[in-house]
Short mmCIF file of C-alpha atoms in Angstrom, two decimals:
data_model
loop_
_atom_site.label_atom_id
_atom_site.label_comp_id
_atom_site.label_asym_id
_atom_site.label_seq_id
_atom_site.Cartn_x
_atom_site.Cartn_y
_atom_site.Cartn_z
CA UNK A 158 -11.91 -12.43 13.54
CA UNK A 159 -10.15 -11.48 10.36
CA UNK A 160 -7.48 -8.91 9.70
CA UNK A 161 -4.96 -7.97 7.10
CA UNK A 162 -1.73 -6.02 7.44
CA UNK A 163 0.20 -4.03 4.90
CA UNK A 164 3.48 -3.23 6.63
CA UNK A 165 4.66 -0.55 4.19
CA UNK A 166 2.92 2.80 3.86
CA UNK A 167 4.86 3.50 0.66
CA UNK A 168 6.94 1.56 -1.82
CA UNK A 169 9.24 3.34 -4.25
CA UNK A 170 10.55 1.60 -7.32
CA UNK A 171 12.18 2.67 -10.56
CA UNK A 172 10.34 2.10 -13.82
CA UNK A 173 11.31 -1.23 -15.35
CA UNK A 174 12.28 -2.77 -12.01
CA UNK A 175 10.27 -5.51 -10.34
CA UNK A 176 7.91 -4.46 -7.58
CA UNK A 177 6.49 -6.16 -4.51
CA UNK A 178 3.74 -4.87 -2.25
CA UNK A 179 3.45 -6.90 0.94
CA UNK A 180 0.36 -8.25 2.66
CA UNK A 181 -0.12 -10.65 5.56
CA UNK A 182 -3.43 -11.87 6.87
CA UNK A 183 -4.99 -13.43 9.93
CA UNK A 184 -8.20 -15.45 9.71
CA UNK A 185 -9.51 -18.42 11.63
CA UNK A 186 -10.24 -20.49 8.55
CA UNK A 187 -9.63 -20.59 4.83
CA UNK A 188 -9.17 -17.08 3.51
CA UNK A 189 -10.35 -15.47 0.35
CA UNK A 190 -7.71 -12.85 -0.51
CA UNK A 191 -7.93 -9.89 -2.83
CA UNK A 192 -5.93 -7.00 -4.20
CA UNK A 193 -7.59 -3.76 -5.24
CA UNK A 194 -6.01 -0.61 -6.67
CA UNK A 195 -7.17 2.97 -6.18
CA UNK A 196 -6.06 5.71 -8.54
CA UNK A 197 -6.33 9.34 -7.36
CA UNK A 198 -9.92 10.52 -6.90
CA UNK A 199 -11.28 7.21 -8.12
CA UNK A 200 -13.03 4.20 -6.66
CA UNK A 201 -11.25 0.92 -6.10
CA UNK A 202 -10.63 -1.47 -8.97
CA UNK A 203 -10.27 -5.21 -8.62
CA UNK A 204 -6.86 -6.63 -9.56
CA UNK A 205 -6.90 -10.28 -8.57
CA UNK A 206 -8.06 -12.78 -5.98
CA UNK A 207 -7.14 -16.09 -4.40
CA UNK A 208 -9.94 -18.48 -3.57
CA UNK A 209 -8.40 -21.92 -3.83
CA UNK A 210 -6.09 -23.93 -6.07
CA UNK A 211 -2.85 -22.65 -7.59
CA UNK A 212 -0.98 -20.46 -5.15
CA UNK A 213 0.18 -18.11 -7.91
CA UNK A 214 -2.65 -15.92 -9.09
CA UNK A 215 -2.44 -13.73 -12.16
CA UNK A 216 -4.50 -10.60 -12.50
CA UNK A 217 -5.02 -7.39 -14.43
CA UNK A 218 -2.28 -5.15 -15.84
CA UNK A 219 0.44 -7.80 -15.47
CA UNK A 220 0.13 -8.12 -11.71
CA UNK A 221 0.33 -11.41 -9.87
CA UNK A 222 0.23 -12.51 -6.26
CA UNK A 223 1.42 -15.58 -4.41
CA UNK A 224 -0.59 -17.16 -1.63
CA UNK A 225 1.71 -18.55 1.05
CA UNK A 226 -0.22 -20.39 3.72
CA UNK A 227 2.73 -21.08 6.00
CA UNK A 228 3.70 -17.41 6.07
CA UNK A 229 0.07 -16.21 5.90
CA UNK A 230 1.08 -13.84 3.14
CA UNK A 231 -0.34 -12.69 -0.17
CA UNK A 232 2.25 -10.36 -1.68
CA UNK A 233 1.50 -8.49 -4.90
CA UNK A 234 4.18 -8.55 -7.57
CA UNK A 235 4.93 -7.31 -11.04
CA UNK A 236 8.07 -8.12 -13.02
CA UNK A 237 8.49 -4.67 -14.56
CA UNK A 238 6.91 -1.56 -13.04
CA UNK A 239 5.36 1.23 -15.09
CA UNK A 240 4.94 4.86 -14.05
CA UNK A 241 1.21 4.36 -14.61
CA UNK A 242 1.20 1.71 -11.85
CA UNK A 243 1.63 4.50 -9.29
CA UNK A 244 -1.46 4.29 -7.10
CA UNK A 245 -2.76 3.13 -3.72
CA UNK A 246 -2.96 -0.65 -3.34
CA UNK A 247 -5.22 -2.42 -0.89
CA UNK A 248 -5.05 -6.01 0.23
CA UNK A 249 -8.32 -7.44 1.56
CA UNK A 250 -9.54 -10.66 3.11
CA UNK A 251 -12.82 -12.45 3.61
CA UNK A 252 -13.03 -15.38 5.95
CA UNK A 253 -14.16 -18.41 3.97
CA UNK A 254 -16.74 -19.15 6.63
CA UNK A 255 -19.26 -16.83 5.12
CA UNK A 256 -19.00 -13.30 6.37
CA UNK A 257 -19.45 -11.27 3.24
CA UNK A 258 -17.61 -8.10 4.14
CA UNK A 259 -14.12 -7.43 2.92
CA UNK A 260 -11.65 -6.40 5.59
CA UNK A 261 -9.12 -4.08 4.00
CA UNK A 262 -5.53 -3.41 4.89
CA UNK A 263 -4.36 0.13 5.47
CA UNK A 264 -3.14 0.52 1.91
CA UNK A 265 0.31 0.90 0.36
CA UNK A 266 1.16 3.79 -1.89
CA UNK A 267 3.25 2.65 -4.83
CA UNK A 268 5.40 5.31 -6.44
CA UNK A 269 7.12 4.35 -9.68
CA UNK A 270 9.81 6.79 -10.72
CA UNK A 271 10.67 7.32 -14.39
CA UNK B 102 -21.95 2.97 -19.51
CA UNK B 103 -21.18 3.80 -15.88
CA UNK B 104 -21.35 0.56 -13.88
CA UNK B 105 -21.71 1.95 -10.36
CA UNK B 106 -22.64 5.61 -10.04
CA UNK B 107 -22.99 7.82 -7.01
CA UNK B 108 -24.51 11.24 -6.55
CA UNK B 109 -23.42 13.72 -5.55
CA UNK B 110 -19.66 13.54 -6.10
CA UNK B 111 -19.03 16.28 -3.53
CA UNK B 112 -21.20 17.25 -0.59
CA UNK B 113 -20.40 20.14 1.73
CA UNK B 114 -22.79 20.78 4.58
CA UNK B 115 -23.13 22.13 8.09
CA UNK B 116 -23.13 20.12 11.30
CA UNK B 117 -26.57 18.98 12.32
CA UNK B 118 -27.96 18.77 8.79
CA UNK B 119 -29.48 15.66 7.21
CA UNK B 120 -28.17 14.50 3.85
CA UNK B 121 -28.48 11.59 1.44
CA UNK B 122 -26.10 9.94 -0.98
CA UNK B 123 -27.50 7.90 -3.82
CA UNK B 124 -26.00 4.84 -5.50
CA UNK B 125 -27.10 3.00 -8.59
CA UNK B 126 -25.61 0.02 -10.38
CA UNK B 127 -26.52 -1.16 -13.88
CA UNK B 128 -24.62 -4.45 -13.68
CA UNK B 129 -27.56 -6.57 -12.60
CA UNK B 130 -25.77 -7.40 -9.34
CA UNK B 131 -27.58 -8.77 -6.31
CA UNK B 132 -25.41 -7.37 -3.55
CA UNK B 133 -24.55 -3.76 -2.78
CA UNK B 134 -22.32 -2.17 -0.16
CA UNK B 135 -21.44 1.10 1.50
CA UNK B 136 -17.87 1.75 2.61
CA UNK B 137 -16.34 4.70 4.43
CA UNK B 138 -12.79 5.86 3.66
CA UNK B 139 -11.34 8.25 6.21
CA UNK B 140 -8.67 10.89 5.74
CA UNK B 141 -5.92 8.31 6.31
CA UNK B 142 -7.38 6.16 3.53
CA UNK B 143 -8.63 3.44 5.88
CA UNK B 144 -11.54 1.70 4.20
CA UNK B 145 -14.28 0.11 6.28
CA UNK B 146 -17.53 -1.65 5.45
CA UNK B 147 -20.66 0.02 6.76
CA UNK B 148 -23.57 -1.90 5.26
CA UNK B 149 -24.33 -4.62 2.77
CA UNK B 150 -27.60 -5.53 1.09
CA UNK B 151 -28.42 -8.67 -0.85
CA UNK B 152 -31.61 -8.56 -2.91
CA UNK B 153 -32.83 -5.60 -0.87
CA UNK B 154 -32.22 -7.41 2.41
CA UNK B 155 -29.74 -6.02 4.95
CA UNK B 156 -27.07 -8.66 5.56
CA UNK B 157 -24.22 -6.69 7.09
CA UNK B 158 -24.61 -3.83 9.50
CA UNK B 159 -21.30 -2.90 11.08
CA UNK B 160 -20.94 -0.78 14.17
CA UNK B 161 -22.30 2.37 12.61
CA UNK B 162 -24.22 5.11 14.48
CA UNK B 163 -27.99 4.99 14.16
CA UNK B 164 -27.77 8.32 12.38
CA UNK B 165 -26.76 6.34 9.28
CA UNK B 166 -29.63 4.55 7.58
CA UNK B 167 -29.31 2.67 4.30
CA UNK B 168 -32.33 2.25 2.06
CA UNK B 169 -32.62 -0.13 -0.86
CA UNK B 170 -35.76 0.58 -2.92
CA UNK B 171 -34.76 -2.08 -5.43
CA UNK B 172 -31.80 -4.30 -6.30
CA UNK B 173 -30.14 -1.63 -8.40
CA UNK B 174 -30.17 1.12 -5.79
CA UNK B 175 -28.72 1.54 -2.33
CA UNK B 176 -28.99 4.99 -0.81
CA UNK B 177 -27.38 6.25 2.37
CA UNK B 178 -29.17 8.75 4.56
CA UNK B 179 -27.29 10.50 7.35
CA UNK B 180 -29.07 12.42 10.11
CA UNK B 181 -27.59 15.10 12.35
CA UNK B 182 -24.26 15.22 10.59
CA UNK B 183 -21.14 15.51 12.74
CA UNK B 184 -17.61 16.68 11.96
CA UNK B 185 -16.35 13.08 12.21
CA UNK B 186 -18.63 12.04 9.37
CA UNK B 187 -16.35 13.85 6.94
CA UNK B 188 -14.93 11.15 4.68
CA UNK B 189 -15.24 9.64 1.24
CA UNK B 190 -18.15 7.21 0.96
CA UNK B 191 -17.96 4.45 -1.62
CA UNK B 192 -20.76 2.34 -2.94
CA UNK B 193 -19.96 -1.06 -4.43
CA UNK B 194 -21.78 -4.02 -5.90
CA UNK B 195 -21.09 -7.69 -6.63
CA UNK B 196 -22.80 -10.54 -8.40
CA UNK B 197 -24.74 -13.07 -6.33
CA UNK B 198 -24.25 -13.62 -2.63
CA UNK B 199 -20.94 -15.46 -2.64
CA UNK B 200 -18.37 -13.60 -0.55
CA UNK B 201 -15.52 -14.16 -3.02
CA UNK B 202 -17.03 -12.30 -5.96
CA UNK B 203 -15.30 -9.24 -7.31
CA UNK B 204 -16.72 -5.97 -6.08
CA UNK B 205 -17.21 -3.02 -8.40
CA UNK B 206 -16.82 0.37 -6.78
CA UNK B 207 -18.39 3.69 -7.56
CA UNK B 208 -16.30 6.87 -7.86
CA UNK B 209 -17.00 7.95 -4.30
CA UNK B 210 -18.77 10.86 -2.61
CA UNK B 211 -16.57 13.24 -0.68
CA UNK B 212 -18.56 14.50 2.30
CA UNK B 213 -17.28 17.55 4.18
CA UNK B 214 -19.06 18.57 7.35
CA UNK B 215 -18.31 22.12 8.53
#
């Protein structure tokens, strides 16, 4: 079984401050981990993924995420938030064993205040 | 230039009706998906096709039937619509059959069953 948890429904941060959106996962094998972003009334857009290798993954729009195997976490980070980063962020996992379907977290709404 | 397109964007219908949602991708991808996003923004896989072959069929009522006439299209037909079917339905596609490939999402179809 595979699952992913996003413990925060909403994260509020001031523009220019660093942001973190949390994600923890549970899989019985090597995980493939993803972050997607959804802007209002739009489909999801891929931000970044971890497959293997370097634990720090860099993605689109200045976002990065760190894979931490011991803590089973894959938190999304950005050094300096922009108002335009305000959106719904989804963490997702695929079990490396072959099931092709993404299992999504419940989503975290990021609100960046000017 | 639209990569993954869905029609219609909005669909309002009465309980008991039959309706279809169409999806087309012009990315040359081999795998296509249908996801359902409920009112609380939970996103769940419904179906996945690879080269016109059904590879994932989650616990979805038989009233939902996907059809893939070719690699570029994956349509969703829903019989005897129920109130609980109201949601946003997203189509997505990815290159090849590897589970770690980035998925490209369509803009969504908001289905309202009255």
